[in-house]
Amino acid sequence: MNRNPFRKNTAGPGSGVGAVVVGGDYQGLGIVRSLGRYGVPVTVIDDERSISRVSRYVTGHERVPELRDAGETVRILIDACERLGLHGAVLYPTREETVAAIAANREELSEYYKLPTPAWQAVQPAWDKRETYQRAERLGIPIPRCWFPESFADLDQIDLTSPVILKPAIKENFFYETRAKAWRVDTRAELEAVYRKAVDIVGEAEIIVQELIPGGGDRQFGYCAFFKDGEAVAEMTVRRLRQHPSDFGRASTFVETIDLPELAKHSLTFLRDIGYYGLVELEYKQDERDGQYKLLDVNARTWGYHSLGYTAGADFPYLVYRDQLGLPVTECRARAGVRWLRLATDLPNAALDIKAGKLKVWPYLKTFRGVQTEAVFSLRDPLPGLYEVALLPYLFFKRGL
């Protein structure tokens, strides 16, 4: 830790009430910049080499051994609070496992931090994708056709007249082992083979087989919100035009805000049903076969492209900060037509797609016109972008970018 950034906490922005961002990748950097513009002192806690640590807006940085174990994460957060005097800071997690750790230990951690993470009852339906799909179906929200096999024998019930994907119900263990979000399956033999591999990683109870919805990035959408008391205080709807990897993306690489009220309708229904509070992203894909927008995922945290909101008129992390301090928050909606890009993953991914004949060079380059927000590079805060370039080999081998 460089230094203790916290003065005596008082009532508002610039007064010393700080924030702690857990995870300092580009997603955490967006939170740092959102709060730092208003003079909020920000500490970053991370278990990786963090690009956020060199931001002009970071007041302190703590490198810790690991943040994957829930008990260890809670211990680290409490220790940092007591050792560094961070009492009353607003705590922002950026990864699913950190969200789960905070939600499950909310009562204990609330003695140390302000927590915009909701209770476990609201997080669990997003954390466990079996619950996500079953609840959505009960609420009349369109979803892809799903199967939840509990044994090898159950595979016989799965319809393979069209491609399916196999993915985990709780993605963290699967992702850290495979670096994949899902596996595509076209034949019965492939299904049996990948099922055995998945069982070895996550066990039989955590496997989902789901129909593969056809279509590319032009059919991928997201609804993002700061949700409170049954309503969206701030909201943003986007088309997720490109992702990394292209087939089953772990993260968006090129996003544009749009107007699509239908997504808000389904999303608000889901969030009201689980009694949600805080920042959230719901991912959808439009099925070209029936035109329906089908729910794919719910992320109970900041999402990778949330910094797009600042440019489009919905500064999500700062709105949450104000709300946690009991300050007025004005309702807002992101305007359409604003573009966000993460060049470090978009460019190499596009090169692979161009080589494979899935993308043409000139149409790809034309999409750069009008990009208002780059995930990392900023003339007002240039060091994180330069640091990321230096870290590219590390990021590639650590987590495939």
XYZ file of N, CA and C in Angstrom, residues 128-131 133 145-149 158 165-170 195 204-210:
75
model
N -26.111 -18.250 -9.702
C -26.387 -19.610 -10.153
C -27.287 -19.536 -11.387
N -26.754 -19.874 -12.553
C -27.491 -19.702 -13.802
C -28.671 -20.662 -13.929
N -28.671 -21.765 -13.180
C -29.858 -22.608 -13.153
C -31.036 -21.815 -12.596
N -30.785 -21.096 -11.514
C -31.829 -20.266 -10.919
C -32.207 -19.114 -11.844
N -32.275 -19.008 -15.176
C -33.151 -19.458 -16.256
C -34.499 -19.962 -15.750
N -33.724 -22.636 -24.882
C -34.109 -23.929 -24.328
C -32.942 -24.504 -23.528
N -33.227 -24.977 -22.319
C -32.175 -25.441 -21.412
C -32.454 -26.853 -20.910
N -31.360 -27.578 -20.642
C -31.421 -28.867 -19.967
C -30.456 -28.830 -18.788
N -30.825 -29.514 -17.708
C -29.996 -29.539 -16.510
C -29.694 -30.996 -16.140
N -28.811 -31.644 -16.891
C -28.532 -33.063 -16.646
C -27.871 -33.276 -15.284
N -31.538 -34.822 -24.292
C -31.183 -33.540 -24.908
C -31.344 -33.619 -26.420
N -24.783 -25.626 -26.510
C -23.563 -25.318 -25.780
C -23.643 -25.962 -24.401
N -22.497 -26.323 -23.872
C -22.402 -26.801 -22.502
C -21.664 -25.756 -21.700
N -22.242 -25.366 -20.568
C -21.618 -24.349 -19.734
C -21.929 -24.626 -18.268
N -21.196 -23.990 -17.354
C -21.429 -24.232 -15.937
C -22.560 -23.370 -15.394
N -23.205 -23.849 -14.350
C -24.209 -23.034 -13.670
C -23.550 -21.906 -12.889
N -22.386 -22.179 -12.332
C -21.595 -21.181 -11.599
C -20.241 -21.134 -12.296
N -19.103 -33.394 -21.689
C -19.788 -33.578 -20.412
C -18.840 -34.227 -19.399
N -21.342 -32.964 -11.487
C -22.540 -33.176 -12.293
C -23.619 -32.132 -12.051
N -23.714 -31.638 -10.818
C -24.847 -30.776 -10.448
C -24.777 -29.390 -11.060
N -23.613 -28.987 -11.568
C -23.444 -27.600 -12.015
C -23.373 -27.462 -13.529
N -23.895 -28.409 -14.263
C -23.779 -28.368 -15.722
C -25.112 -27.990 -16.359
N -25.034 -27.065 -17.325
C -26.198 -26.659 -18.111
C -25.900 -26.930 -19.578
N -26.865 -27.515 -20.272
C -26.798 -27.638 -21.726
C -27.896 -26.748 -22.285
N -27.543 -25.934 -23.264
C -28.464 -24.892 -23.739
C -28.410 -24.816 -25.260
